[in-house]
mmCIF file of C-alpha atoms and ligand atoms in Angstrom:
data_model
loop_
_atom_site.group_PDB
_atom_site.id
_atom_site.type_symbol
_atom_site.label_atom_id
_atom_site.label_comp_id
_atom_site.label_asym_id
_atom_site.label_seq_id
_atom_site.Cartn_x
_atom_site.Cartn_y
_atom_site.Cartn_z
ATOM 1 C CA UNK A 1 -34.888 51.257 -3.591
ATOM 2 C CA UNK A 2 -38.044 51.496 -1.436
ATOM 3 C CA UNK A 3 -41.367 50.590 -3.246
ATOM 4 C CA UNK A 4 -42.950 53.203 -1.527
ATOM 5 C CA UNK A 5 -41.038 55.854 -3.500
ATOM 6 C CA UNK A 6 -41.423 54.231 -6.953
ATOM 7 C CA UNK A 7 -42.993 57.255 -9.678
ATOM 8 C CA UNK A 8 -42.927 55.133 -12.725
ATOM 9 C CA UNK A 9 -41.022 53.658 -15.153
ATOM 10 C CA UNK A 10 -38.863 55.252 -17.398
ATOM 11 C CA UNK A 11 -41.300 54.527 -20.471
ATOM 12 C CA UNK A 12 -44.207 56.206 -19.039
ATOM 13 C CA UNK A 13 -42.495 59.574 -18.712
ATOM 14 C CA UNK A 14 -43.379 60.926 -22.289
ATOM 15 C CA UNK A 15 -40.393 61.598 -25.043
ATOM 16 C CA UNK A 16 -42.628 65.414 -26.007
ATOM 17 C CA UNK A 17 -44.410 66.025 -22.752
ATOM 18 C CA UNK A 18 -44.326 65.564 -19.074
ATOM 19 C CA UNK A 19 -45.215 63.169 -16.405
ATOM 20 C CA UNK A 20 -47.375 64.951 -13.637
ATOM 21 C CA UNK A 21 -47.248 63.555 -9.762
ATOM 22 C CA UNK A 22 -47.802 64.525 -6.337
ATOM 23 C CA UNK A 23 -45.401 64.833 -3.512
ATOM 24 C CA UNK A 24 -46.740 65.613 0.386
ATOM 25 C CA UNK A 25 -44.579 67.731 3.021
ATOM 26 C CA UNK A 26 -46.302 66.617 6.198
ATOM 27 C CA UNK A 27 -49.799 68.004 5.468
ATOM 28 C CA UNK A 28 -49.183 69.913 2.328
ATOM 29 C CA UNK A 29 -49.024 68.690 -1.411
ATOM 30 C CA UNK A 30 -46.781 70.001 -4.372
ATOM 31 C CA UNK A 31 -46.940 69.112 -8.067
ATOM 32 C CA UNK A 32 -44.049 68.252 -9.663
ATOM 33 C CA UNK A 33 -43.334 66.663 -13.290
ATOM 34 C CA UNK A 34 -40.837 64.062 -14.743
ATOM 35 C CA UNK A 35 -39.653 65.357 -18.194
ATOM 36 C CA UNK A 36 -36.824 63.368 -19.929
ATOM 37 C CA UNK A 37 -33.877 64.259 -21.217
ATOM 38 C CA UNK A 38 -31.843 63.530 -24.149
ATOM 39 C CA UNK A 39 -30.518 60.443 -25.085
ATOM 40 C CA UNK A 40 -27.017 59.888 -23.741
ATOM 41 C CA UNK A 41 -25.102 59.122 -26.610
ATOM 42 C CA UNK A 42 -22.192 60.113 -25.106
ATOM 43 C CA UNK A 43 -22.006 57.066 -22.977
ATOM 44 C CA UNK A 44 -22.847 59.657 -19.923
ATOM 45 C CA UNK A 45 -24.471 58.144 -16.744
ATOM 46 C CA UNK A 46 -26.846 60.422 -15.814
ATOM 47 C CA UNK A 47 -29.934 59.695 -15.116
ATOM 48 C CA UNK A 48 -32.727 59.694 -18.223
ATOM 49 C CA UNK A 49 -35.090 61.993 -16.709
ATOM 50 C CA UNK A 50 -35.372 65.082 -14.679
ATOM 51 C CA UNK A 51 -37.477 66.209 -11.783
ATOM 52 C CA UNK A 52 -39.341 69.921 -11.524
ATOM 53 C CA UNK A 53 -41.791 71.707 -9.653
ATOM 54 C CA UNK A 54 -44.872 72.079 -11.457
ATOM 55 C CA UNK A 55 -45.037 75.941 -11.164
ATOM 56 C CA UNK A 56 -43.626 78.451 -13.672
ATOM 57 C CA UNK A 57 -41.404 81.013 -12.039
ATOM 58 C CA UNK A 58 -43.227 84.171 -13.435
ATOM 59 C CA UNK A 59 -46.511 84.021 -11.408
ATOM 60 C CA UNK A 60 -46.268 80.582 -9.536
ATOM 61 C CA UNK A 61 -49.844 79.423 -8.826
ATOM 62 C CA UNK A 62 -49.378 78.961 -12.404
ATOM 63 C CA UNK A 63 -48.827 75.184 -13.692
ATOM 64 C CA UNK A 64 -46.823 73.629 -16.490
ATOM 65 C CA UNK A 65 -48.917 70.624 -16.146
ATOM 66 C CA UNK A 66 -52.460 70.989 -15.845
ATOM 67 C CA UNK A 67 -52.646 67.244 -15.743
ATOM 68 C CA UNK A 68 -52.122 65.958 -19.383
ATOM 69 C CA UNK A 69 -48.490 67.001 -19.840
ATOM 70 C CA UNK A 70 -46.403 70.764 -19.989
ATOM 71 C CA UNK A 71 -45.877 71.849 -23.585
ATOM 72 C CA UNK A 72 -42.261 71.030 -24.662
ATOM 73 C CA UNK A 73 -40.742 72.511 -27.803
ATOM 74 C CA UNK A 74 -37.323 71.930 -29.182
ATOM 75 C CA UNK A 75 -36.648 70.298 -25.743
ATOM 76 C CA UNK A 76 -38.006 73.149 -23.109
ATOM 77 C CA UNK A 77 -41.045 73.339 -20.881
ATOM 78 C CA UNK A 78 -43.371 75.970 -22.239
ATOM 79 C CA UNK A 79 -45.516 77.827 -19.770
ATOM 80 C CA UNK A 80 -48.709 78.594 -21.395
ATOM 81 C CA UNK A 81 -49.452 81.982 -19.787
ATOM 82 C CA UNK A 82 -47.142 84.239 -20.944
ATOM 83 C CA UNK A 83 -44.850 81.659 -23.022
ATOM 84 C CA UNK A 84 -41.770 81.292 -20.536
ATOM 85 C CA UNK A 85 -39.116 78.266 -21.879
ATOM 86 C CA UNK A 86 -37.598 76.528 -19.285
ATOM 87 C CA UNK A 87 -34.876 74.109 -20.219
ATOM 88 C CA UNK A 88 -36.140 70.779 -19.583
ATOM 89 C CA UNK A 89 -31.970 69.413 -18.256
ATOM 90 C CA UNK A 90 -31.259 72.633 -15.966
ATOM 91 C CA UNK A 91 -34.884 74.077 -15.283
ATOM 92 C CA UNK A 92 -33.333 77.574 -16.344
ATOM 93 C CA UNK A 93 -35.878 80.286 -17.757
ATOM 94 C CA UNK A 94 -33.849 81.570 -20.847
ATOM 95 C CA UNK A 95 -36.871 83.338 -22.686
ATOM 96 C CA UNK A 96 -39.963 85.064 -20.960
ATOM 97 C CA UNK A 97 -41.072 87.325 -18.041
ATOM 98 C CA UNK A 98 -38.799 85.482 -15.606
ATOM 99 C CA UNK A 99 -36.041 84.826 -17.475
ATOM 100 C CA UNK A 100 -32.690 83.998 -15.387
ATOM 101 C CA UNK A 101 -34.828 82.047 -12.616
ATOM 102 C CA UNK A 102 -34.187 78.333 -12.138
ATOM 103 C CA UNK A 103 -37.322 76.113 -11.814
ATOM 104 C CA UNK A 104 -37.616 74.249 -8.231
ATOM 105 C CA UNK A 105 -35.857 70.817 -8.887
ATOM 106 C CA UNK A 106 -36.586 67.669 -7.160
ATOM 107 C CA UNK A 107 -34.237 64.608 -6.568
ATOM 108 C CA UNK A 108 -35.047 61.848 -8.417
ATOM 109 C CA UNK A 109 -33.025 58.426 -9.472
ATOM 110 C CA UNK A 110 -33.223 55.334 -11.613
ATOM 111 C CA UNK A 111 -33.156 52.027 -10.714
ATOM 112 C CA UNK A 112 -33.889 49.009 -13.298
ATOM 113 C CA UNK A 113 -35.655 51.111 -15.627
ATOM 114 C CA UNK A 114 -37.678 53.110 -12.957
ATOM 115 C CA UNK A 115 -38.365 56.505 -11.422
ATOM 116 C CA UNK A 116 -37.596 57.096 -8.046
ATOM 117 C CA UNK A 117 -38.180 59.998 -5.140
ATOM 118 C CA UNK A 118 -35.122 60.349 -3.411
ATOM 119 C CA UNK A 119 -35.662 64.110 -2.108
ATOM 120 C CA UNK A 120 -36.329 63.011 1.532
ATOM 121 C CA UNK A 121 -37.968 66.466 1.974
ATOM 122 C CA UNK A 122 -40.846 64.824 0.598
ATOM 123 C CA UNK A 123 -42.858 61.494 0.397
ATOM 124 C CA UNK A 124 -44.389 60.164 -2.343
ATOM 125 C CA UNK A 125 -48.098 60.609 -3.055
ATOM 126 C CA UNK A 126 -49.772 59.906 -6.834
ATOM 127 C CA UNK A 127 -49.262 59.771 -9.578
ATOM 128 C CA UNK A 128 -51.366 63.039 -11.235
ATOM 129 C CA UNK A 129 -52.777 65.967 -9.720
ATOM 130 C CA UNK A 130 -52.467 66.992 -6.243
ATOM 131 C CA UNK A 131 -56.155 67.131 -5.921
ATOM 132 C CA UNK A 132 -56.277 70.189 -4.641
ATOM 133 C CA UNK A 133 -57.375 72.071 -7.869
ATOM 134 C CA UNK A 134 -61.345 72.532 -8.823
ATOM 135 C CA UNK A 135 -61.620 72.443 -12.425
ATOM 136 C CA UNK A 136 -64.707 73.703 -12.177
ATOM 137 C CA UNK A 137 -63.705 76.892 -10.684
ATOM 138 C CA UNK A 138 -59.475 76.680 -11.791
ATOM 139 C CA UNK A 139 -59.690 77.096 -15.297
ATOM 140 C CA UNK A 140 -58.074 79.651 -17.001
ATOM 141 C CA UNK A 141 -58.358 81.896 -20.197
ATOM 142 C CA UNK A 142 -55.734 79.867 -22.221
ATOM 143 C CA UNK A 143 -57.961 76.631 -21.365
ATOM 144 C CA UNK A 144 -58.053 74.839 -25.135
ATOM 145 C CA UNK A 145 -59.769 71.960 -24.286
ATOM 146 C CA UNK A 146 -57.264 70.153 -27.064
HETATM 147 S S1 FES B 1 -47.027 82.681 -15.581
HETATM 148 FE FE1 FES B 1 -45.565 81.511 -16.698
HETATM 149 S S2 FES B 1 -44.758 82.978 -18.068
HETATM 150 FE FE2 FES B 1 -46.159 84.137 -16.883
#
């Protein structure tokens, strides 16, 4: 597999959250998370961990990942603003405003324990944030701070 296109390893992609990084499309950028699945006790060969774009399908300059990890309860990506679920295996919206729409996936594979791009629509970028979002003028009402 080519270094280039390494994300992580497995372990770094969080068990209850997600794992924010940055793709580029010639001169643009997209978000996208790593969220894993569950364990495959049924001796299935898929791979461990999934691959979404980071933008909820209600209103989607909205992120799921505002760079420390989507909420995920009972195994679905909450979005924050209006409380969408998306399941984290299928990226389907099966409560909230958009329900029935299908998060953007993005092809991803492992390879000795590690996280790969393999959606040659894009390259690799970071790990993280695209960059591309101010905090100092991006925040939003449902900012915590927690
Ligand atoms: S923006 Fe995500 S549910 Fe409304």
């Amino acid at each position: 597999m080519d270094e280039d296109r390494r994300i992580a390893s497995v372990e770094e992609v969080p068990e209850d959250g997600t794992l924010l990084f940055t793709v580029r499309d010639g001169f643009d950028t997209e978000e996208v998370v790593l969220i894993r699945l569950a364990g495959d006790e049924s001796g299935d060969s898929s791979p461990p961990v999934a691959a979404w774009k980071n933008y909820c399908q209600h209103w989607t300059d909205v992120r799921l990942d505002k760079g420390s990890g989507a909420m995920v309860r009972d195994g679905e990506i909450v979005c924050q603003r209006h409380g969408a679920t998306f399941e984290r295996d299928s990226g389907y919206c099966d409560f909230g405003p958009c329900e029935g729409a299908y998060l953007e996936e993005v092809a991803v594979a492992v390879e000795d324990g590690a996280v790969y791009l393999v959606d040659d629509r894009y390259e690799f970028a970071n790990l993280g944030p695209s960059g591309e979002h101010d905090l100092s003028t991006g925040s939003r009402i449902d900012f915590s701070g927690t």
